[in-house]
GROMACS .gro file of C-alpha atoms in nm:
model
  221
    1MET     CA    1   0.000   0.000   0.000
    2ASN     CA    2   0.139   0.338  -0.100
    3LYS     CA    3  -0.136   0.575  -0.003
    4LYS     CA    4  -0.189   0.888   0.201
    5ILE     CA    5  -0.438   0.851   0.482
    6LEU     CA    6  -0.572   1.136   0.695
    7VAL     CA    7  -0.750   1.081   1.025
    8ILE     CA    8  -0.942   1.381   1.161
    9ALA     CA    9  -0.995   1.369   1.537
   10PRO     CA   10  -1.215   1.622   1.719
   11HIS     CA   11  -1.019   1.565   2.041
   12LEU     CA   12  -0.692   1.406   2.142
   13ASP     CA   13  -0.730   1.026   2.174
   14ASP     CA   14  -1.034   0.998   1.941
   15GLU     CA   15  -0.799   0.880   1.667
   16VAL     CA   16  -0.664   0.594   1.881
   17LEU     CA   17  -1.006   0.493   2.009
   18GLY     CA   18  -1.161   0.474   1.664
   19VAL     CA   19  -0.880   0.411   1.419
   20GLY     CA   20  -0.574   0.309   1.622
   21GLY     CA   21  -0.544  -0.046   1.495
   22THR     CA   22  -0.615   0.056   1.138
   23ILE     CA   23  -0.352   0.330   1.154
   24ALA     CA   24  -0.095   0.080   1.281
   25ARG     CA   25  -0.181  -0.174   1.012
   26PHE     CA   26  -0.180   0.069   0.720
   27ALA     CA   27   0.140   0.239   0.840
   28ASP     CA   28   0.301  -0.106   0.858
   29GLU     CA   29   0.185  -0.163   0.500
   30ASN     CA   30   0.377   0.150   0.393
   31ALA     CA   31   0.089   0.397   0.382
   32GLU     CA   32   0.160   0.754   0.491
   33VAL     CA   33  -0.076   0.822   0.781
   34TYR     CA   34  -0.145   1.173   0.907
   35VAL     CA   35  -0.353   1.278   1.207
   36VAL     CA   36  -0.505   1.619   1.268
   37THR     CA   37  -0.660   1.698   1.606
   38VAL     CA   38  -0.905   1.983   1.592
   39THR     CA   39  -0.943   2.110   1.950
   40GLN     CA   40  -0.727   2.196   2.246
   41SER     CA   41  -0.777   2.412   2.551
   42SER     CA   42  -0.699   2.781   2.511
   43ASP     CA   43  -0.684   2.850   2.884
   44GLU     CA   44  -0.348   3.006   2.970
   45ASP     CA   45  -0.368   2.842   3.313
   46GLU     CA   46  -0.373   2.501   3.147
   47GLN     CA   47  -0.059   2.531   2.934
   48ASP     CA   48   0.114   2.253   3.126
   49VAL     CA   49  -0.186   2.025   3.069
   50ILE     CA   50  -0.200   2.117   2.700
   51GLU     CA   51   0.169   2.037   2.655
   52GLN     CA   52   0.128   1.708   2.843
   53GLU     CA   53  -0.161   1.604   2.619
   54LYS     CA   54   0.036   1.693   2.305
   55GLN     CA   55   0.331   1.485   2.422
   56GLU     CA   56   0.095   1.196   2.499
   57ALA     CA   57  -0.048   1.222   2.148
   58LEU     CA   58   0.295   1.229   1.985
   59ALA     CA   59   0.407   0.928   2.188
   60ALA     CA   60   0.094   0.736   2.088
   61HIS     CA   61   0.140   0.830   1.725
   62ARG     CA   62   0.503   0.716   1.723
   63ILE     CA   63   0.385   0.373   1.837
   64LEU     CA   64   0.122   0.363   1.563
   65GLY     CA   65   0.360   0.481   1.290
   66VAL     CA   66   0.194   0.817   1.216
   67LYS     CA   67   0.401   1.022   0.972
   68GLU     CA   68   0.288   1.364   1.092
   69THR     CA   69   0.058   1.506   1.359
   70ILE     CA   70  -0.112   1.841   1.310
   71PHE     CA   71  -0.258   2.024   1.609
   72LEU     CA   72  -0.530   2.281   1.549
   73SER     CA   73  -0.638   2.503   1.836
   74PHE     CA   74  -1.015   2.533   1.835
   75PRO     CA   75  -1.170   2.535   2.184
   76PRO     CA   76  -1.312   2.198   2.297
   77ALA     CA   77  -1.687   2.167   2.354
   78GLU     CA   78  -1.738   2.502   2.179
   79LEU     CA   79  -1.728   2.419   1.809
   80ASP     CA   80  -2.100   2.494   1.787
   81MET     CA   81  -2.009   2.857   1.868
   82ILE     CA   82  -1.731   2.880   1.610
   83PRO     CA   83  -1.829   3.013   1.265
   84HIS     CA   84  -1.872   2.712   1.040
   85ARG     CA   85  -1.656   2.873   0.771
   86ASP     CA   86  -1.359   2.900   1.011
   87LEU     CA   87  -1.349   2.526   1.078
   88ASN     CA   88  -1.416   2.455   0.711
   89SER     CA   89  -1.123   2.674   0.611
   90LYS     CA   90  -0.877   2.504   0.846
   91LEU     CA   91  -0.971   2.154   0.737
   92ILE     CA   92  -0.956   2.258   0.372
   93GLU     CA   93  -0.602   2.381   0.436
   94VAL     CA   94  -0.507   2.049   0.593
   95CYS     CA   95  -0.659   1.844   0.310
   96LYS     CA   96  -0.492   2.065   0.049
   97TYR     CA   97  -0.157   2.022   0.227
   98ILE     CA   98  -0.179   1.644   0.266
   99GLN     CA   99  -0.398   1.555  -0.035
  100PRO     CA  100  -0.508   1.224   0.119
  101ASP     CA  101  -0.638   0.930  -0.078
  102THR     CA  102  -0.842   0.811   0.220
  103LEU     CA  103  -1.011   1.009   0.495
  104PHE     CA  104  -1.134   0.889   0.835
  105ILE     CA  105  -1.374   1.123   1.017
  106PRO     CA  106  -1.601   1.101   1.324
  107PHE     CA  107  -1.953   0.967   1.288
  108ASN     CA  108  -2.227   1.226   1.239
  109GLY     CA  109  -2.450   1.057   1.498
  110ASP     CA  110  -2.202   1.098   1.785
  111ILE     CA  111  -2.355   1.262   2.088
  112HIS     CA  112  -2.077   1.523   2.118
  113LEU     CA  113  -2.149   1.834   1.912
  114ASP     CA  114  -1.777   1.873   1.840
  115HIS     CA  115  -1.788   1.540   1.655
  116GLN     CA  116  -2.092   1.645   1.455
  117ARG     CA  117  -1.933   1.976   1.357
  118VAL     CA  118  -1.607   1.812   1.254
  119PHE     CA  119  -1.800   1.560   1.045
  120LEU     CA  120  -1.976   1.839   0.854
  121SER     CA  121  -1.665   2.049   0.802
  122ALA     CA  122  -1.463   1.745   0.696
  123LEU     CA  123  -1.717   1.672   0.424
  124VAL     CA  124  -1.694   2.032   0.308
  125ALA     CA  125  -1.316   2.000   0.288
  126ALA     CA  126  -1.352   1.668   0.104
  127ARG     CA  127  -1.598   1.785  -0.161
  128PRO     CA  128  -1.517   1.602  -0.485
  129ILE     CA  129  -1.502   1.930  -0.676
  130ASN     CA  130  -1.167   1.997  -0.506
  131THR     CA  131  -0.861   1.868  -0.690
  132PHE     CA  132  -0.720   1.739  -0.360
  133ALA     CA  133  -1.038   1.559  -0.253
  134PRO     CA  134  -0.993   1.206  -0.112
  135LYS     CA  135  -1.132   0.917  -0.312
  136THR     CA  136  -1.255   0.729  -0.006
  137ILE     CA  137  -1.419   0.854   0.315
  138TYR     CA  138  -1.503   0.650   0.624
  139THR     CA  139  -1.659   0.743   0.956
  140TYR     CA  140  -1.531   0.573   1.270
  141GLU     CA  141  -1.685   0.496   1.608
  142THR     CA  142  -1.563   0.654   1.930
  143LEU     CA  143  -1.641   0.485   2.258
  144SER     CA  144  -1.844   0.712   2.491
  145GLU     CA  145  -1.958   0.924   2.195
  146THR     CA  146  -2.093   0.704   1.914
  147ASN     CA  147  -2.273   0.462   2.143
  148TRP     CA  148  -2.452   0.730   2.348
  149ASN     CA  149  -2.675   0.871   2.075
  150ALA     CA  150  -3.053   0.826   2.084
  151PRO     CA  151  -3.152   0.506   1.899
  152TYR     CA  152  -3.398   0.558   1.612
  153LEU     CA  153  -3.392   0.936   1.667
  154THR     CA  154  -3.038   1.005   1.553
  155PRO     CA  155  -2.823   0.823   1.295
  156ASN     CA  156  -2.719   0.480   1.416
  157PHE     CA  157  -2.368   0.350   1.360
  158VAL     CA  158  -2.422   0.047   1.137
  159PRO     CA  159  -2.078  -0.047   1.002
  160ASN     CA  160  -2.033  -0.182   0.652
  161VAL     CA  161  -1.652  -0.191   0.641
  162PHE     CA  162  -1.431  -0.387   0.880
  163VAL     CA  163  -1.052  -0.374   0.905
  164ASN     CA  164  -0.882  -0.682   1.049
  165ILE     CA  165  -0.651  -0.555   1.325
  166SER     CA  166  -0.581  -0.892   1.487
  167ALA     CA  167  -0.206  -0.841   1.452
  168TYR     CA  168  -0.227  -0.478   1.568
  169LEU     CA  169  -0.466  -0.481   1.864
  170GLU     CA  170  -0.180  -0.480   2.114
  171THR     CA  171  -0.023  -0.188   1.928
  172LYS     CA  172  -0.349   0.002   1.962
  173ILE     CA  173  -0.360  -0.073   2.335
  174GLN     CA  174   0.000   0.039   2.378
  175ALA     CA  175  -0.078   0.364   2.198
  176MET     CA  176  -0.380   0.426   2.421
  177GLN     CA  177  -0.162   0.367   2.726
  178MET     CA  178   0.038   0.674   2.622
  179TYR     CA  179  -0.275   0.881   2.688
  180ALA     CA  180  -0.231   0.851   3.063
  181SER     CA  181  -0.457   1.152   3.119
  182GLN     CA  182  -0.741   0.993   2.922
  183LEU     CA  183  -0.720   0.621   3.001
  184LYS     CA  184  -0.968   0.512   3.269
  185PRO     CA  185  -1.013   0.199   3.484
  186PHE     CA  186  -1.269  -0.063   3.379
  187PRO     CA  187  -1.569  -0.058   3.347
  188HIS     CA  188  -1.521   0.291   3.203
  189GLU     CA  189  -1.553   0.289   2.824
  190ARG     CA  190  -1.211   0.442   2.780
  191SER     CA  191  -1.036   0.149   2.943
  192GLU     CA  192  -0.809  -0.117   2.798
  193GLU     CA  193  -1.065  -0.388   2.872
  194THR     CA  194  -1.341  -0.208   2.685
  195LEU     CA  195  -1.119  -0.138   2.385
  196ARG     CA  196  -1.035  -0.507   2.367
  197ALA     CA  197  -1.401  -0.603   2.405
  198LEU     CA  198  -1.515  -0.380   2.119
  199ALA     CA  199  -1.233  -0.499   1.892
  200THR     CA  200  -1.323  -0.859   1.973
  201LEU     CA  201  -1.692  -0.796   1.903
  202ARG     CA  202  -1.621  -0.626   1.571
  203GLY     CA  203  -1.377  -0.900   1.478
  204SER     CA  204  -1.612  -1.185   1.559
  205THR     CA  205  -1.875  -1.018   1.340
  206VAL     CA  206  -1.657  -1.087   1.038
  207GLY     CA  207  -1.474  -1.399   1.152
  208CYS     CA  208  -1.144  -1.264   1.282
  209PHE     CA  209  -0.988  -1.212   1.624
  210ALA     CA  210  -1.010  -0.831   1.629
  211ALA     CA  211  -1.133  -0.557   1.397
  212GLU     CA  212  -1.227  -0.192   1.376
  213ALA     CA  213  -1.555  -0.100   1.210
  214PHE     CA  214  -1.643   0.190   0.982
  215VAL     CA  215  -1.925   0.334   0.775
  216LEU     CA  216  -1.831   0.402   0.415
  217ILE     CA  217  -1.941   0.751   0.309
  218ARG     CA  218  -1.789   0.770  -0.038
  219ASN     CA  219  -1.568   0.562  -0.262
  220ILE     CA  220  -1.465   0.684  -0.607
  221LEU     CA  221  -1.323   0.408  -0.827
   0.00000   0.00000   0.00000
């Protein structure tokens, strides 16, 4: 595989939760994988925390084989108050810079408004009229966000693409361990045990030990 892959994460650690195993597998198969995280705190009193989280992300990404990490600086939990064009513009810049073949974005039915806003702006940036538009777009699931929507009232995550990460599940877990500020004890959803359980469930659905699941949005052949 000699492709460029871009993963757009609303918050630090979303990329590992939803796409960690897939990133590790594709990077191992010689794809260039990029990650852009959209939000970070802008509180001057939290600069030490911000720097810690960035270092955690970079450590996790080194384990996964990410080629480059891009940090944007939109305020978390406030994207609904940011002009839509501003977020669009930043993600267009990123897509134009990387020109990915494949794009992974959060699911539009996630309960967090930041995820919904990033989904919409990512699709604007990936419009096929752009010369740098990706050929393939997937949405990923994020534990504690995708599974907390309102069934039958909001879009349900019904995956139609599965990536076998049996050989990369431990790599995903190791990467998540780097997010010491985000990892929680079981039975919290952001725990090692829950990540393993979801990967096992998705894998057994398609007859393998572990998998990550996605919804295909667009595929241009």
